[in-house]
Amino acid sequence: MEKTKDSFLDMVKLGLILVCYAVASCTVLAVVNNFTSSKIKENQIKKAEKAMSSVMPEADSFDFISDFDKGESQKFSLSDFYVAKKDGNIIGAVVQVQGPTYDKGKIIVGVYSDGIISGMEFLELSDSPGFGLKANDPGFILPSGKTFYGQFAGKNASEGFSGGRNFDSISGATITSHAAGELVNYGAECILKYFSIGDAVNE
C-alpha cells in the first residue's frame, strides 16, 4: 500500500516538473517572439519600401491603400497597393501581384497616373534555373540591351503585354515569359482602374 502511494506521489511530482518545463518554454518563446517579431516586421517594411522605390524611383513617399478593386481572377492575386507621391502630389501607384509562372512568381509593378509603366521587378520566382530564372537575373541581357524585367518600363500599360508583340520573351522559357506579361497586365489593370475612378487624383 505504501509502495502504491509512493508511486502516485512520484507521478504527481513528475507531472508538476513537466508542467514547469512547459511553462518555462512557453515563456521563453513568448519573450523571443516579442523581440524578433518587431524586427521581422521592420525588415519586411524596409524590403517593401526598397522594392517600391526601385519601380517608382521619383516618389518620395508611399501611402497604403486598403480599398481597391482586386479584380475577379482566380489565377492571380493582388496585395499591398500603394499610391506613390512626390512633394505631396500623386504621381502613380505600385501593387504586388502573385500567381503561377512555370512554377510561381511574385512581382511588384509601378504605373504612373498617365498609364505608363514606371518599372517592374520580381520579388519571388521559383522557375527553372538557367531558363525561367533568367527573367529575374540582372546579368541576363536581351538583344534590346535591357534585362527581361527592365524592358516593361516606359511602355503604355493600357495596351496590355503580349510576348513577341510588345515585349521580348526568353528563348527556352516562353511559359515564364508569358506568365510575367500576365502578371504585369493584371497589376497594371488594377492601378488603371483605381485612377479611372478618380479617387486618387482628387485627394
PDB file of C-alpha atoms in Angstrom:
ATOM      1  CA  MET A   1       0.000   0.000   0.000  1.00  0.00           C
ATOM      2  CA  GLU A   2       2.853   2.345   0.901  1.00  0.00           C
ATOM      3  CA  LYS A   3       4.589   1.495  -2.379  1.00  0.00           C
ATOM      4  CA  THR A   4       1.486   2.401  -4.379  1.00  0.00           C
ATOM      5  CA  LYS A   5       1.250   5.726  -2.528  1.00  0.00           C
ATOM      6  CA  ASP A   6       4.898   6.495  -3.295  1.00  0.00           C
ATOM      7  CA  SER A   7       4.368   5.657  -6.976  1.00  0.00           C
ATOM      8  CA  PHE A   8       1.400   8.025  -7.120  1.00  0.00           C
ATOM      9  CA  LEU A   9       3.404  10.819  -5.483  1.00  0.00           C
ATOM     10  CA  ASP A  10       6.241  10.230  -7.943  1.00  0.00           C
ATOM     11  CA  MET A  11       3.824  10.545 -10.854  1.00  0.00           C
ATOM     12  CA  VAL A  12       2.396  13.778  -9.432  1.00  0.00           C
ATOM     13  CA  LYS A  13       5.911  15.117  -8.905  1.00  0.00           C
ATOM     14  CA  LEU A  14       6.914  14.205 -12.458  1.00  0.00           C
ATOM     15  CA  GLY A  15       3.760  15.834 -13.804  1.00  0.00           C
ATOM     16  CA  LEU A  16       4.468  19.069 -11.927  1.00  0.00           C
ATOM     17  CA  ILE A  17       8.042  19.104 -13.223  1.00  0.00           C
ATOM     18  CA  LEU A  18       6.806  18.687 -16.818  1.00  0.00           C
ATOM     19  CA  VAL A  19       4.281  21.487 -16.308  1.00  0.00           C
ATOM     20  CA  CYS A  20       7.057  23.758 -15.016  1.00  0.00           C
ATOM     21  CA  TYR A  21       9.219  22.939 -18.033  1.00  0.00           C
ATOM     22  CA  ALA A  22       6.311  23.629 -20.401  1.00  0.00           C
ATOM     23  CA  VAL A  23       5.514  26.981 -18.739  1.00  0.00           C
ATOM     24  CA  ALA A  24       9.198  27.980 -18.828  1.00  0.00           C
ATOM     25  CA  SER A  25       9.500  27.022 -22.516  1.00  0.00           C
ATOM     26  CA  CYS A  26       6.375  28.963 -23.465  1.00  0.00           C
ATOM     27  CA  THR A  27       7.616  32.000 -21.542  1.00  0.00           C
ATOM     28  CA  VAL A  28      10.987  31.909 -23.300  1.00  0.00           C
ATOM     29  CA  LEU A  29       9.331  31.533 -26.730  1.00  0.00           C
ATOM     30  CA  ALA A  30       6.969  34.413 -25.991  1.00  0.00           C
ATOM     31  CA  VAL A  31       9.862  36.674 -24.955  1.00  0.00           C
ATOM     32  CA  VAL A  32      11.936  35.720 -28.025  1.00  0.00           C
ATOM     33  CA  ASN A  33       8.934  36.248 -30.327  1.00  0.00           C
ATOM     34  CA  ASN A  34       8.265  39.645 -28.747  1.00  0.00           C
ATOM     35  CA  PHE A  35      11.810  40.769 -29.532  1.00  0.00           C
ATOM     36  CA  THR A  36      12.062  39.251 -33.024  1.00  0.00           C
ATOM     37  CA  SER A  37       8.573  39.892 -34.454  1.00  0.00           C
ATOM     38  CA  SER A  38       9.014  43.666 -34.455  1.00  0.00           C
ATOM     39  CA  LYS A  39      12.413  43.282 -36.128  1.00  0.00           C
ATOM     40  CA  ILE A  40      10.996  40.933 -38.765  1.00  0.00           C
ATOM     41  CA  LYS A  41       8.148  43.356 -39.463  1.00  0.00           C
ATOM     42  CA  GLU A  42      10.613  46.246 -39.699  1.00  0.00           C
ATOM     43  CA  ASN A  43      12.743  44.302 -42.197  1.00  0.00           C
ATOM     44  CA  GLN A  44       9.663  43.449 -44.262  1.00  0.00           C
ATOM     45  CA  ILE A  45       8.670  47.127 -44.384  1.00  0.00           C
ATOM     46  CA  LYS A  46      12.189  48.138 -45.433  1.00  0.00           C
ATOM     47  CA  LYS A  47      12.216  45.461 -48.142  1.00  0.00           C
ATOM     48  CA  ALA A  48       8.833  46.635 -49.435  1.00  0.00           C
ATOM     49  CA  GLU A  49       9.924  50.289 -49.427  1.00  0.00           C
ATOM     50  CA  LYS A  50      13.116  49.399 -51.296  1.00  0.00           C
ATOM     51  CA  ALA A  51      11.122  47.462 -53.902  1.00  0.00           C
ATOM     52  CA  MET A  52       8.628  50.309 -54.328  1.00  0.00           C
ATOM     53  CA  SER A  53      11.402  52.858 -54.705  1.00  0.00           C
ATOM     54  CA  SER A  54      13.079  50.705 -57.331  1.00  0.00           C
ATOM     55  CA  VAL A  55       9.972  50.603 -59.555  1.00  0.00           C
ATOM     56  CA  MET A  56       8.879  54.192 -58.824  1.00  0.00           C
ATOM     57  CA  PRO A  57      12.174  55.998 -58.105  1.00  0.00           C
ATOM     58  CA  GLU A  58      10.722  59.508 -58.456  1.00  0.00           C
ATOM     59  CA  ALA A  59       8.372  59.021 -55.500  1.00  0.00           C
ATOM     60  CA  ASP A  60       9.395  60.316 -52.084  1.00  0.00           C
ATOM     61  CA  SER A  61       6.517  58.696 -50.164  1.00  0.00           C
ATOM     62  CA  PHE A  62       4.020  55.845 -50.473  1.00  0.00           C
ATOM     63  CA  ASP A  63       0.533  55.713 -48.939  1.00  0.00           C
ATOM     64  CA  PHE A  64      -1.042  52.321 -48.281  1.00  0.00           C
ATOM     65  CA  ILE A  65      -4.476  51.855 -49.863  1.00  0.00           C
ATOM     66  CA  SER A  66      -6.762  49.160 -48.469  1.00  0.00           C
ATOM     67  CA  ASP A  67      -9.870  49.862 -50.528  1.00  0.00           C
ATOM     68  CA  PHE A  68      -9.145  48.942 -54.132  1.00  0.00           C
ATOM     69  CA  ASP A  69     -10.551  46.644 -56.791  1.00  0.00           C
ATOM     70  CA  LYS A  70      -8.622  43.361 -56.710  1.00  0.00           C
ATOM     71  CA  GLY A  71     -10.393  42.019 -59.772  1.00  0.00           C
ATOM     72  CA  GLU A  72     -12.033  38.650 -60.129  1.00  0.00           C
ATOM     73  CA  SER A  73      -9.148  36.488 -61.308  1.00  0.00           C
ATOM     74  CA  GLN A  74      -8.871  33.001 -59.815  1.00  0.00           C
ATOM     75  CA  LYS A  75      -5.367  32.741 -61.251  1.00  0.00           C
ATOM     76  CA  PHE A  76      -3.672  35.832 -59.815  1.00  0.00           C
ATOM     77  CA  SER A  77      -3.901  37.660 -56.509  1.00  0.00           C
ATOM     78  CA  LEU A  78      -3.169  41.297 -55.705  1.00  0.00           C
ATOM     79  CA  SER A  79      -1.804  42.739 -52.480  1.00  0.00           C
ATOM     80  CA  ASP A  80      -0.051  45.742 -50.962  1.00  0.00           C
ATOM     81  CA  PHE A  81      -1.440  48.563 -53.082  1.00  0.00           C
ATOM     82  CA  TYR A  82       0.344  51.888 -52.530  1.00  0.00           C
ATOM     83  CA  VAL A  83      -0.216  55.310 -54.044  1.00  0.00           C
ATOM     84  CA  ALA A  84       3.098  56.969 -54.903  1.00  0.00           C
ATOM     85  CA  LYS A  85       3.616  60.664 -54.200  1.00  0.00           C
ATOM     86  CA  LYS A  86       6.223  63.303 -54.905  1.00  0.00           C
ATOM     87  CA  ASP A  87       6.163  66.562 -52.970  1.00  0.00           C
ATOM     88  CA  GLY A  88       2.683  65.612 -51.769  1.00  0.00           C
ATOM     89  CA  ASN A  89       1.302  65.088 -55.266  1.00  0.00           C
ATOM     90  CA  ILE A  90       0.199  61.714 -56.593  1.00  0.00           C
ATOM     91  CA  ILE A  91       2.348  60.507 -59.480  1.00  0.00           C
ATOM     92  CA  GLY A  92       1.275  56.869 -59.715  1.00  0.00           C
ATOM     93  CA  ALA A  93       0.832  53.653 -57.779  1.00  0.00           C
ATOM     94  CA  VAL A  94       2.518  50.327 -57.138  1.00  0.00           C
ATOM     95  CA  VAL A  95       0.996  46.936 -56.448  1.00  0.00           C
ATOM     96  CA  GLN A  96       2.197  43.408 -55.783  1.00  0.00           C
ATOM     97  CA  VAL A  97       0.854  40.540 -57.890  1.00  0.00           C
ATOM     98  CA  GLN A  98       1.448  36.836 -57.485  1.00  0.00           C
ATOM     99  CA  GLY A  99       0.429  33.768 -59.412  1.00  0.00           C
ATOM    100  CA  PRO A 100       1.619  30.763 -61.423  1.00  0.00           C
ATOM    101  CA  THR A 101       4.533  31.067 -63.830  1.00  0.00           C
ATOM    102  CA  TYR A 102       6.324  27.863 -64.818  1.00  0.00           C
ATOM    103  CA  ASP A 103       6.178  27.349 -61.057  1.00  0.00           C
ATOM    104  CA  LYS A 104       5.170  30.517 -59.223  1.00  0.00           C
ATOM    105  CA  GLY A 105       6.201  34.133 -59.035  1.00  0.00           C
ATOM    106  CA  LYS A 106       5.505  37.425 -57.322  1.00  0.00           C
ATOM    107  CA  ILE A 107       6.163  40.834 -58.839  1.00  0.00           C
ATOM    108  CA  ILE A 108       5.869  44.463 -57.922  1.00  0.00           C
ATOM    109  CA  VAL A 109       4.830  46.791 -60.722  1.00  0.00           C
ATOM    110  CA  GLY A 110       4.530  50.564 -60.800  1.00  0.00           C
ATOM    111  CA  VAL A 111       2.337  52.624 -63.106  1.00  0.00           C
ATOM    112  CA  TYR A 112       2.334  56.405 -63.444  1.00  0.00           C
ATOM    113  CA  SER A 113      -1.008  58.183 -63.229  1.00  0.00           C
ATOM    114  CA  ASP A 114      -0.888  58.663 -67.024  1.00  0.00           C
ATOM    115  CA  GLY A 115      -0.800  54.888 -67.564  1.00  0.00           C
ATOM    116  CA  ILE A 116       2.906  54.450 -68.351  1.00  0.00           C
ATOM    117  CA  ILE A 117       4.760  51.613 -66.614  1.00  0.00           C
ATOM    118  CA  SER A 118       7.401  53.046 -64.287  1.00  0.00           C
ATOM    119  CA  GLY A 119       9.037  49.692 -63.577  1.00  0.00           C
ATOM    120  CA  MET A 120       8.626  46.042 -62.699  1.00  0.00           C
ATOM    121  CA  GLU A 121      10.671  43.678 -60.563  1.00  0.00           C
ATOM    122  CA  PHE A 122      10.346  40.145 -59.277  1.00  0.00           C
ATOM    123  CA  LEU A 123      10.010  39.742 -55.534  1.00  0.00           C
ATOM    124  CA  GLU A 124       9.907  35.955 -55.850  1.00  0.00           C
ATOM    125  CA  LEU A 125      10.440  33.497 -58.704  1.00  0.00           C
ATOM    126  CA  SER A 126      10.904  29.743 -58.365  1.00  0.00           C
ATOM    127  CA  ASP A 127      11.157  28.672 -62.014  1.00  0.00           C
ATOM    128  CA  SER A 128      13.844  26.516 -63.635  1.00  0.00           C
ATOM    129  CA  PRO A 129      17.483  27.600 -63.173  1.00  0.00           C
ATOM    130  CA  GLY A 130      19.102  28.537 -66.474  1.00  0.00           C
ATOM    131  CA  PHE A 131      15.742  29.048 -68.149  1.00  0.00           C
ATOM    132  CA  GLY A 132      12.833  30.728 -66.343  1.00  0.00           C
ATOM    133  CA  LEU A 133      15.063  32.251 -63.672  1.00  0.00           C
ATOM    134  CA  LYS A 134      16.687  34.379 -66.382  1.00  0.00           C
ATOM    135  CA  ALA A 135      13.633  36.586 -66.041  1.00  0.00           C
ATOM    136  CA  ASN A 136      14.905  37.668 -62.629  1.00  0.00           C
ATOM    137  CA  ASP A 137      18.613  37.663 -63.479  1.00  0.00           C
ATOM    138  CA  PRO A 138      20.163  41.162 -63.659  1.00  0.00           C
ATOM    139  CA  GLY A 139      23.028  39.639 -65.637  1.00  0.00           C
ATOM    140  CA  PHE A 140      20.771  38.309 -68.370  1.00  0.00           C
ATOM    141  CA  ILE A 141      20.515  40.949 -71.084  1.00  0.00           C
ATOM    142  CA  LEU A 142      18.090  40.851 -74.000  1.00  0.00           C
ATOM    143  CA  PRO A 143      19.079  41.904 -77.538  1.00  0.00           C
ATOM    144  CA  SER A 144      17.449  45.242 -76.717  1.00  0.00           C
ATOM    145  CA  GLY A 145      20.160  45.791 -74.113  1.00  0.00           C
ATOM    146  CA  LYS A 146      17.731  45.553 -71.209  1.00  0.00           C
ATOM    147  CA  THR A 147      17.015  42.948 -68.558  1.00  0.00           C
ATOM    148  CA  PHE A 148      13.837  40.945 -69.004  1.00  0.00           C
ATOM    149  CA  TYR A 149      12.069  42.758 -66.173  1.00  0.00           C
ATOM    150  CA  GLY A 150      13.546  46.121 -67.136  1.00  0.00           C
ATOM    151  CA  GLN A 151      12.002  46.134 -70.614  1.00  0.00           C
ATOM    152  CA  PHE A 152       8.497  46.952 -69.341  1.00  0.00           C
ATOM    153  CA  ALA A 153       9.380  50.432 -68.068  1.00  0.00           C
ATOM    154  CA  GLY A 154       8.205  53.268 -70.303  1.00  0.00           C
ATOM    155  CA  LYS A 155       5.505  51.271 -72.063  1.00  0.00           C
ATOM    156  CA  ASN A 156       1.802  52.062 -72.088  1.00  0.00           C
ATOM    157  CA  ALA A 157       0.011  49.781 -69.630  1.00  0.00           C
ATOM    158  CA  SER A 158      -3.368  50.255 -71.325  1.00  0.00           C
ATOM    159  CA  GLU A 159      -2.095  48.437 -74.435  1.00  0.00           C
ATOM    160  CA  GLY A 160      -1.530  45.230 -72.472  1.00  0.00           C
ATOM    161  CA  PHE A 161       1.515  42.991 -72.779  1.00  0.00           C
ATOM    162  CA  SER A 162       1.981  40.021 -75.064  1.00  0.00           C
ATOM    163  CA  GLY A 163       5.290  38.246 -75.598  1.00  0.00           C
ATOM    164  CA  GLY A 164       6.680  38.831 -79.080  1.00  0.00           C
ATOM    165  CA  ARG A 165       4.302  41.727 -79.686  1.00  0.00           C
ATOM    166  CA  ASN A 166       5.436  44.428 -77.312  1.00  0.00           C
ATOM    167  CA  PHE A 167       7.947  42.692 -75.070  1.00  0.00           C
ATOM    168  CA  ASP A 168      10.702  40.138 -75.687  1.00  0.00           C
ATOM    169  CA  SER A 169      10.274  36.585 -74.433  1.00  0.00           C
ATOM    170  CA  ILE A 170      13.161  34.491 -73.161  1.00  0.00           C
ATOM    171  CA  SER A 171      14.225  31.737 -75.523  1.00  0.00           C
ATOM    172  CA  GLY A 172      13.505  28.385 -73.872  1.00  0.00           C
ATOM    173  CA  ALA A 173      11.335  29.986 -71.209  1.00  0.00           C
ATOM    174  CA  THR A 174       8.215  31.055 -73.042  1.00  0.00           C
ATOM    175  CA  ILE A 175       5.909  29.914 -70.234  1.00  0.00           C
ATOM    176  CA  THR A 176       7.712  32.089 -67.695  1.00  0.00           C
ATOM    177  CA  SER A 177       7.792  34.992 -70.154  1.00  0.00           C
ATOM    178  CA  HIS A 178       4.081  34.731 -70.954  1.00  0.00           C
ATOM    179  CA  ALA A 179       3.181  34.455 -67.262  1.00  0.00           C
ATOM    180  CA  ALA A 180       5.280  37.528 -66.416  1.00  0.00           C
ATOM    181  CA  GLY A 181       3.366  39.508 -69.032  1.00  0.00           C
ATOM    182  CA  GLU A 182       0.092  38.350 -67.477  1.00  0.00           C
ATOM    183  CA  LEU A 183       1.251  39.370 -64.008  1.00  0.00           C
ATOM    184  CA  VAL A 184       2.167  42.837 -65.267  1.00  0.00           C
ATOM    185  CA  ASN A 185      -1.152  43.100 -67.108  1.00  0.00           C
ATOM    186  CA  TYR A 186      -3.185  42.200 -64.048  1.00  0.00           C
ATOM    187  CA  GLY A 187      -1.342  44.569 -61.730  1.00  0.00           C
ATOM    188  CA  ALA A 188      -1.459  47.409 -64.258  1.00  0.00           C
ATOM    189  CA  GLU A 189      -5.184  46.906 -64.862  1.00  0.00           C
ATOM    190  CA  CYS A 190      -5.799  47.213 -61.132  1.00  0.00           C
ATOM    191  CA  ILE A 191      -3.889  50.504 -60.981  1.00  0.00           C
ATOM    192  CA  LEU A 192      -5.577  51.883 -64.105  1.00  0.00           C
ATOM    193  CA  LYS A 193      -8.997  51.058 -62.647  1.00  0.00           C
ATOM    194  CA  TYR A 194      -8.100  52.908 -59.478  1.00  0.00           C
ATOM    195  CA  PHE A 195      -7.079  56.043 -61.330  1.00  0.00           C
ATOM    196  CA  SER A 196     -10.043  55.916 -63.702  1.00  0.00           C
ATOM    197  CA  ILE A 197     -12.434  56.124 -60.745  1.00  0.00           C
ATOM    198  CA  GLY A 198     -10.943  59.470 -59.865  1.00  0.00           C
ATOM    199  CA  ASP A 199     -10.432  58.870 -56.136  1.00  0.00           C
ATOM    200  CA  ALA A 200      -6.663  59.192 -56.330  1.00  0.00           C
ATOM    201  CA  VAL A 201      -6.411  62.306 -58.463  1.00  0.00           C
ATOM    202  CA  ASN A 202      -8.887  64.182 -56.300  1.00  0.00           C
ATOM    203  CA  GLU A 203      -7.146  63.566 -52.958  1.00  0.00           C
TER     204      GLU A 203
END
